[in-house]
Amino acid sequence: MMTSRNNYGAIDHFRIIAAILVIAIHTRPLATYTVYGDFLLTGILARLAVPFFFMASGFFLFRKSSEPSGPSWKMVHRYAYRIGLLYLLSILIYLPVNLYAGYFKEFGWLGLVKDVLFDGTLYHLWYFPALFLGIYLTVYLYKKVPFPLLFAITGLLYMIGLLGDSYFGITIMSPRLHAIYSQLFTIFDYTRNGLFFSPIFLALGASLGIRPGSFHSVRVSAVCFAVFLGLMLAEGVLLERHGWPRHDSMYVFLVPAAYYLFQWLISLLGKSNRNLRQISTWMYIVHPLIIVLVRGVSKVTDLSWLLLSNSVSHLVSVTLLSALVAIVITKIGAKQQALPPSAGQC
C-alpha cells in the first residue's frame, strides 16, 4: 500500500546520520586510536551516506510525479535549478578558502571548468554536479528505455566507475585498460561522479518511488541490509589487502546495501520533517568550513591537544558546530518564508 508522503520520517532522521558520516570521512574520528578501525568506518561503512542522499533524491523526485512517464522535464528543470543555486552558493562560500589556498593559480581556468562540471571546487562539492548530471541522465533513460534496461545501463556505468575507484588494481594488470583510465582522469579526478556513480542510486530510488509495493517488510529489509553491509565490509577489507583501490567510494555490495537500507527506512515510516532535510543539507555544505575554523581556533587558543590531536573530540566539535550553523541557517530561512510579501512582491 502506498505510504503517505508525510510518513517518511525515518528517511529524514537518517539524513542527519548520513551528514555525520560524511563529516566522519573528512575528520577521521578513530585515527587517534586505531588507523585500521578508522579505515573500516570511514573507508567502508560511512560510504553509505552519499548513495543514501542520491537515493533520496531519486525517490522523492519520482514519488512526486503522477505520470507513468516519470517526472516532467519542467519538474526536472525546476529541481535542477534549485540544485544549481545551492551549488553556486556553495562555490561562493568557499571562494575565500580557494583563494587562500592558491586554487586558481595552481589549476587555472581549464581546471576550474573541470572541477565545476565534475569534481567540485572543494573536496565535498562534487556531490552537486554529480546530482545535477545524474538526475538528467536517469530521467532521460527512464523516458527512453524500459526499467530493466535502465538498471542495466546505470549498472554498467557503475561497473566502469568501479575500475577507476576501489577496483583500480584490475586496470594496472592491463596496459591498454590502464591507458584508457589514465585518459579518463584527465577529464575528471575520480569516477565517483555524475556519469558513473550517481545514476544507479538515483535509479534505485526512482524504482522505489514509482513502485511502492516493491519494498519488503521492516524485518526483511533490515536483515538484507545487514547481510549486504557485512559483505561490503568484507569486500572493502579484501580490496585493501590486495592494494587495489585508487579511491574508496565505490564497492559492488554498496549498491544492494544502500538499496535495502533505503527500503528499511521507508518501512519504518514516521512523520516527515522538512527542517531535518534542510539541516542535513547545510551540515554537508558547511562542515569543511567548520573544520578550518576549528583548526584555527585550536591553534590560537592552544587547544590543539583537545580539538585536533584527539580525533573523536575533533569529530564531535566539528559536528556540533556544523549542526549549530545549519540550524541557524534553517531557522533564518523558515522565518523569511513565513514573512508576508512586500509591496514589490505582491
Short mmCIF file of C-alpha atoms in Angstrom, two decimals:
data_model
loop_
_atom_site.label_atom_id
_atom_site.label_comp_id
_atom_site.label_asym_id
_atom_site.label_seq_id
_atom_site.Cartn_x
_atom_site.Cartn_y
_atom_site.Cartn_z
CA MET A 1 0.00 0.00 0.00
CA MET A 2 1.22 3.50 -0.83
CA THR A 3 2.54 5.29 2.21
CA SER A 4 1.66 8.92 2.74
CA ARG A 5 4.22 11.48 1.72
CA ASN A 6 4.15 12.57 5.37
CA ASN A 7 5.31 9.14 6.56
CA TYR A 8 8.99 9.26 5.63
CA GLY A 9 10.32 10.47 8.95
CA ALA A 10 12.88 7.67 9.20
CA ILE A 11 14.45 8.90 5.97
CA ASP A 12 14.59 12.46 7.26
CA HIS A 13 16.17 11.36 10.55
CA PHE A 14 18.75 9.24 8.76
CA ARG A 15 19.76 12.31 6.73
CA ILE A 16 21.35 13.66 9.91
CA ILE A 17 23.20 10.38 10.48
CA ALA A 18 24.37 10.43 6.86
CA ALA A 19 25.62 14.01 7.25
CA ILE A 20 27.57 12.97 10.36
CA LEU A 21 29.06 10.03 8.43
CA VAL A 22 30.27 12.45 5.74
CA ILE A 23 31.84 14.62 8.44
CA ALA A 24 33.47 11.49 9.86
CA ILE A 25 35.03 10.72 6.48
CA HIS A 26 36.68 14.14 6.49
CA THR A 27 37.74 14.14 10.16
CA ARG A 28 38.85 10.50 10.63
CA PRO A 29 37.40 10.11 14.14
CA LEU A 30 39.16 6.84 15.06
CA ALA A 31 42.60 7.71 13.69
CA THR A 32 43.99 8.57 17.13
CA TYR A 33 43.13 5.12 18.46
CA THR A 34 43.22 2.71 15.51
CA VAL A 35 44.10 3.54 11.93
CA TYR A 36 42.63 0.27 10.68
CA GLY A 37 39.42 0.79 12.61
CA ASP A 38 39.19 4.27 11.14
CA PHE A 39 39.53 2.77 7.65
CA LEU A 40 36.69 0.33 8.38
CA LEU A 41 34.47 3.22 9.49
CA THR A 42 35.37 5.99 7.05
CA GLY A 43 36.67 3.96 4.12
CA ILE A 44 33.84 1.43 4.00
CA LEU A 45 30.84 1.82 6.33
CA ALA A 46 30.48 5.61 6.02
CA ARG A 47 30.41 5.27 2.24
CA LEU A 48 26.70 4.52 2.55
CA ALA A 49 26.00 8.19 3.22
CA VAL A 50 26.22 9.74 -0.24
CA PRO A 51 24.41 6.87 -2.05
CA PHE A 52 21.63 7.33 0.51
CA PHE A 53 21.39 11.03 -0.43
CA PHE A 54 21.23 10.13 -4.13
CA MET A 55 18.54 7.51 -3.50
CA ALA A 56 16.50 10.01 -1.51
CA SER A 57 16.69 12.49 -4.40
CA GLY A 58 15.59 9.88 -6.93
CA PHE A 59 12.86 8.57 -4.64
CA PHE A 60 11.20 11.89 -3.90
CA LEU A 61 11.56 13.29 -7.42
CA PHE A 62 9.79 10.28 -8.94
CA ARG A 63 7.44 9.92 -5.97
CA LYS A 64 6.02 13.38 -6.65
CA SER A 65 5.24 12.53 -10.26
CA SER A 66 1.85 11.01 -11.03
CA GLU A 67 2.67 10.39 -14.69
CA PRO A 68 3.68 6.92 -15.98
CA SER A 69 6.47 8.62 -17.95
CA GLY A 70 8.00 9.87 -14.72
CA PRO A 71 8.66 13.47 -13.71
CA SER A 72 8.05 16.05 -16.42
CA TRP A 73 11.03 17.92 -17.81
CA LYS A 74 9.57 21.07 -16.27
CA MET A 75 9.72 19.41 -12.86
CA VAL A 76 13.27 18.20 -13.54
CA HIS A 77 14.42 21.66 -14.69
CA ARG A 78 12.90 23.22 -11.57
CA TYR A 79 14.66 20.67 -9.36
CA ALA A 80 17.95 21.15 -11.21
CA TYR A 81 17.61 24.91 -10.86
CA ARG A 82 17.46 24.57 -7.07
CA ILE A 83 20.48 22.29 -7.11
CA GLY A 84 22.35 24.75 -9.29
CA LEU A 85 21.58 27.66 -6.98
CA LEU A 86 22.73 25.70 -3.94
CA TYR A 87 25.90 24.66 -5.78
CA LEU A 88 26.62 28.25 -6.83
CA LEU A 89 26.09 29.45 -3.28
CA SER A 90 28.45 26.74 -2.00
CA ILE A 91 31.11 27.77 -4.53
CA LEU A 92 30.83 31.37 -3.35
CA ILE A 93 31.00 30.34 0.31
CA TYR A 94 34.28 28.55 -0.28
CA LEU A 95 35.76 31.11 -2.65
CA PRO A 96 37.86 32.72 0.15
CA VAL A 97 39.22 29.28 1.08
CA ASN A 98 40.08 28.59 -2.56
CA LEU A 99 41.81 31.96 -2.90
CA TYR A 100 43.78 31.46 0.32
CA ALA A 101 44.93 28.02 -0.83
CA GLY A 102 46.05 29.37 -4.24
CA TYR A 103 43.47 27.23 -6.02
CA PHE A 104 43.21 29.37 -9.17
CA LYS A 105 46.96 29.75 -9.57
CA GLU A 106 47.51 26.02 -9.27
CA PHE A 107 44.80 24.73 -11.59
CA GLY A 108 43.98 27.55 -13.99
CA TRP A 109 40.70 28.14 -15.76
CA LEU A 110 40.55 24.79 -17.56
CA GLY A 111 40.97 23.04 -14.27
CA LEU A 112 38.25 25.24 -12.82
CA VAL A 113 35.82 24.21 -15.57
CA LYS A 114 36.64 20.54 -14.96
CA ASP A 115 36.07 20.93 -11.25
CA VAL A 116 32.80 22.84 -11.68
CA LEU A 117 31.43 20.14 -14.01
CA PHE A 118 32.71 17.03 -12.24
CA ASP A 119 34.99 17.29 -9.20
CA GLY A 120 33.64 20.30 -7.30
CA THR A 121 35.71 23.34 -6.38
CA LEU A 122 36.24 21.85 -2.90
CA TYR A 123 36.54 18.19 -1.99
CA HIS A 124 32.90 17.72 -0.89
CA LEU A 125 31.19 19.82 -3.56
CA TRP A 126 31.46 17.12 -6.23
CA TYR A 127 28.07 15.94 -4.93
CA PHE A 128 26.17 18.78 -6.60
CA PRO A 129 27.38 18.35 -10.21
CA ALA A 130 27.05 14.57 -9.72
CA LEU A 131 23.42 15.02 -8.65
CA PHE A 132 22.74 17.52 -11.44
CA LEU A 133 24.17 15.35 -14.22
CA GLY A 134 22.86 12.12 -12.72
CA ILE A 135 19.28 13.40 -12.50
CA TYR A 136 19.19 14.39 -16.16
CA LEU A 137 20.80 11.14 -17.28
CA THR A 138 18.49 8.98 -15.16
CA VAL A 139 15.29 10.76 -16.17
CA TYR A 140 16.29 10.70 -19.85
CA LEU A 141 16.95 6.96 -19.73
CA TYR A 142 13.74 6.33 -17.82
CA LYS A 143 11.73 8.06 -20.54
CA LYS A 144 13.55 6.25 -23.36
CA VAL A 145 14.09 2.65 -22.25
CA PRO A 146 12.30 0.02 -20.10
CA PHE A 147 13.22 -0.15 -16.43
CA PRO A 148 15.31 -3.35 -16.75
CA LEU A 149 17.42 -1.68 -19.43
CA LEU A 150 17.72 1.45 -17.29
CA PHE A 151 19.19 -0.65 -14.49
CA ALA A 152 21.46 -2.45 -16.95
CA ILE A 153 22.85 0.82 -18.34
CA THR A 154 23.32 2.53 -14.97
CA GLY A 155 24.76 -0.70 -13.58
CA LEU A 156 27.25 -0.89 -16.44
CA LEU A 157 28.26 2.73 -15.84
CA TYR A 158 28.78 1.88 -12.17
CA MET A 159 30.96 -1.10 -13.08
CA ILE A 160 33.07 1.16 -15.30
CA GLY A 161 33.38 3.52 -12.37
CA LEU A 162 34.44 0.70 -10.07
CA LEU A 163 37.55 0.12 -12.17
CA GLY A 164 38.53 3.73 -11.57
CA ASP A 165 37.85 3.52 -7.85
CA SER A 166 38.17 0.55 -5.47
CA TYR A 167 38.91 -1.95 -8.28
CA PHE A 168 41.58 0.18 -9.91
CA GLY A 169 44.11 -2.62 -9.40
CA ILE A 170 42.47 -4.54 -12.25
CA THR A 171 43.36 -1.80 -14.73
CA ILE A 172 47.02 -1.93 -13.68
CA MET A 173 47.11 -5.53 -14.88
CA SER A 174 46.16 -4.41 -18.40
CA PRO A 175 48.30 -1.68 -20.03
CA ARG A 176 45.55 -0.90 -22.56
CA LEU A 177 42.85 -0.61 -19.91
CA HIS A 178 45.15 1.41 -17.69
CA ALA A 179 45.79 3.82 -20.57
CA ILE A 180 42.05 4.31 -21.07
CA TYR A 181 41.51 5.20 -17.44
CA SER A 182 44.55 7.47 -17.45
CA GLN A 183 42.85 9.42 -20.23
CA LEU A 184 39.59 9.50 -18.29
CA PHE A 185 41.38 11.01 -15.31
CA THR A 186 42.46 13.96 -17.45
CA ILE A 187 38.74 14.83 -17.70
CA PHE A 188 37.88 14.27 -14.05
CA ASP A 189 39.84 13.23 -10.97
CA TYR A 190 37.51 10.47 -9.78
CA THR A 191 34.91 8.16 -11.28
CA ARG A 192 32.56 8.78 -8.35
CA ASN A 193 30.74 11.43 -10.35
CA GLY A 194 27.52 12.09 -12.23
CA LEU A 195 28.38 9.69 -15.05
CA PHE A 196 29.38 6.54 -13.22
CA PHE A 197 28.33 6.86 -9.58
CA SER A 198 25.06 8.70 -9.03
CA PRO A 199 22.80 7.27 -11.81
CA ILE A 200 22.48 3.76 -10.34
CA PHE A 201 21.44 5.10 -6.92
CA LEU A 202 19.08 7.65 -8.43
CA ALA A 203 17.52 4.85 -10.49
CA LEU A 204 17.14 2.64 -7.42
CA GLY A 205 15.48 5.48 -5.55
CA ALA A 206 13.21 6.11 -8.52
CA SER A 207 12.19 2.44 -8.62
CA LEU A 208 11.02 2.61 -5.01
CA GLY A 209 9.28 5.93 -5.66
CA ILE A 210 7.15 4.67 -8.54
CA ARG A 211 6.72 1.09 -7.33
CA PRO A 212 5.68 1.45 -3.69
CA GLY A 213 4.60 -2.17 -3.44
CA SER A 214 8.05 -3.45 -4.38
CA PHE A 215 9.70 -2.97 -0.99
CA HIS A 216 9.81 -5.57 1.76
CA SER A 217 8.76 -5.53 5.40
CA VAL A 218 10.80 -3.90 8.14
CA ARG A 219 12.33 -7.21 9.25
CA VAL A 220 13.22 -8.49 5.78
CA SER A 221 14.70 -5.15 4.73
CA ALA A 222 16.75 -4.92 7.94
CA VAL A 223 18.12 -8.46 7.54
CA CYS A 224 19.01 -7.91 3.87
CA PHE A 225 20.69 -4.62 4.73
CA ALA A 226 22.75 -6.28 7.49
CA VAL A 227 23.81 -9.11 5.16
CA PHE A 228 24.92 -6.83 2.34
CA LEU A 229 26.58 -4.41 4.73
CA GLY A 230 28.63 -7.31 6.07
CA LEU A 231 29.53 -8.35 2.53
CA MET A 232 30.54 -4.79 1.69
CA LEU A 233 32.75 -4.69 4.76
CA ALA A 234 34.43 -7.96 3.73
CA GLU A 235 34.81 -6.67 0.17
CA GLY A 236 36.48 -3.47 1.31
CA VAL A 237 38.88 -5.34 3.60
CA LEU A 238 39.92 -7.76 0.84
CA LEU A 239 40.43 -4.98 -1.69
CA GLU A 240 42.56 -3.02 0.77
CA ARG A 241 44.71 -6.07 1.50
CA HIS A 242 45.37 -6.52 -2.22
CA GLY A 243 46.11 -2.80 -2.63
CA TRP A 244 43.63 -2.36 -5.45
CA PRO A 245 41.74 0.82 -4.50
CA ARG A 246 42.60 4.15 -6.07
CA HIS A 247 39.78 5.58 -4.00
CA ASP A 248 37.25 4.02 -1.64
CA SER A 249 33.86 5.41 -2.66
CA MET A 250 32.54 2.54 -4.79
CA TYR A 251 32.01 -1.11 -3.88
CA VAL A 252 29.98 -3.85 -5.56
CA PHE A 253 27.99 -4.58 -2.40
CA LEU A 254 27.44 -0.89 -1.73
CA VAL A 255 24.59 -0.97 -4.26
CA PRO A 256 22.40 -3.64 -2.59
CA ALA A 257 23.37 -2.38 0.89
CA ALA A 258 22.17 1.14 0.06
CA TYR A 259 19.04 -0.25 -1.61
CA TYR A 260 17.94 -2.31 1.39
CA LEU A 261 18.90 0.44 3.82
CA PHE A 262 16.52 2.74 1.99
CA GLN A 263 13.80 0.08 1.90
CA TRP A 264 14.21 -0.39 5.63
CA LEU A 265 13.86 3.33 6.26
CA ILE A 266 10.73 3.51 4.10
CA SER A 267 9.21 0.63 6.06
CA LEU A 268 9.89 2.33 9.40
CA LEU A 269 7.64 5.25 8.41
CA GLY A 270 7.38 8.21 10.83
CA LYS A 271 6.28 11.80 10.26
CA SER A 272 8.37 13.71 7.73
CA ASN A 273 10.42 16.64 8.96
CA ARG A 274 11.39 19.30 6.44
CA ASN A 275 13.69 21.02 8.94
CA LEU A 276 15.83 17.89 9.25
CA ARG A 277 16.24 17.87 5.47
CA GLN A 278 17.43 21.45 5.50
CA ILE A 279 19.71 20.93 8.49
CA SER A 280 21.38 17.86 6.98
CA THR A 281 21.96 19.72 3.70
CA TRP A 282 23.62 22.65 5.42
CA MET A 283 25.66 20.36 7.65
CA TYR A 284 27.01 18.78 4.48
CA ILE A 285 27.75 22.15 2.91
CA VAL A 286 29.37 23.99 5.82
CA HIS A 287 31.33 21.27 7.61
CA PRO A 288 34.64 21.80 5.73
CA LEU A 289 34.44 25.48 6.69
CA ILE A 290 33.89 24.42 10.29
CA ILE A 291 36.91 22.11 10.05
CA VAL A 292 39.03 25.10 9.03
CA LEU A 293 37.51 27.18 11.84
CA VAL A 294 38.15 24.50 14.48
CA ARG A 295 41.76 24.16 13.35
CA GLY A 296 42.26 27.91 13.52
CA VAL A 297 40.66 28.27 16.95
CA SER A 298 42.59 25.31 18.35
CA LYS A 299 45.90 26.89 17.36
CA VAL A 300 45.02 30.36 18.63
CA THR A 301 43.73 29.04 21.96
CA ASP A 302 46.40 26.34 22.30
CA LEU A 303 43.70 23.65 22.37
CA SER A 304 45.16 21.50 19.59
CA TRP A 305 45.63 18.67 22.10
CA LEU A 306 41.84 18.56 22.54
CA LEU A 307 40.33 19.67 19.23
CA LEU A 308 42.86 18.23 16.77
CA SER A 309 45.09 15.62 18.38
CA ASN A 310 42.10 13.73 19.77
CA SER A 311 40.24 12.56 16.67
CA VAL A 312 36.96 11.83 18.49
CA SER A 313 36.91 15.32 20.01
CA HIS A 314 37.66 16.70 16.56
CA LEU A 315 34.64 14.91 15.09
CA VAL A 316 32.37 15.98 17.96
CA SER A 317 33.40 19.66 17.80
CA VAL A 318 33.05 19.84 14.02
CA THR A 319 29.71 18.01 14.08
CA LEU A 320 28.20 20.15 16.84
CA LEU A 321 29.33 23.43 15.29
CA SER A 322 28.17 22.33 11.83
CA ALA A 323 24.78 21.36 13.26
CA LEU A 324 24.51 24.67 15.10
CA VAL A 325 25.27 26.69 11.97
CA ALA A 326 22.88 24.52 9.95
CA ILE A 327 20.07 25.02 12.49
CA VAL A 328 20.58 28.79 12.47
CA ILE A 329 20.51 28.93 8.67
CA THR A 330 17.39 26.71 8.58
CA LYS A 331 15.58 28.91 11.11
CA ILE A 332 16.51 32.08 9.23
CA GLY A 333 15.21 30.55 6.02
CA ALA A 334 11.99 29.46 7.71
CA LYS A 335 11.40 32.96 9.10
CA GLN A 336 11.94 34.56 5.70
CA GLN A 337 9.44 32.18 4.12
CA ALA A 338 6.93 33.00 6.85
CA LEU A 339 7.17 36.76 6.29
CA PRO A 340 4.34 38.38 4.31
CA PRO A 341 5.37 39.53 0.82
CA SER A 342 6.47 43.14 0.41
CA ALA A 343 4.68 45.56 -1.92
CA GLY A 344 7.09 44.71 -4.68
CA GLN A 345 6.33 41.00 -4.35
CA CYS A 346 2.55 41.20 -4.42
#
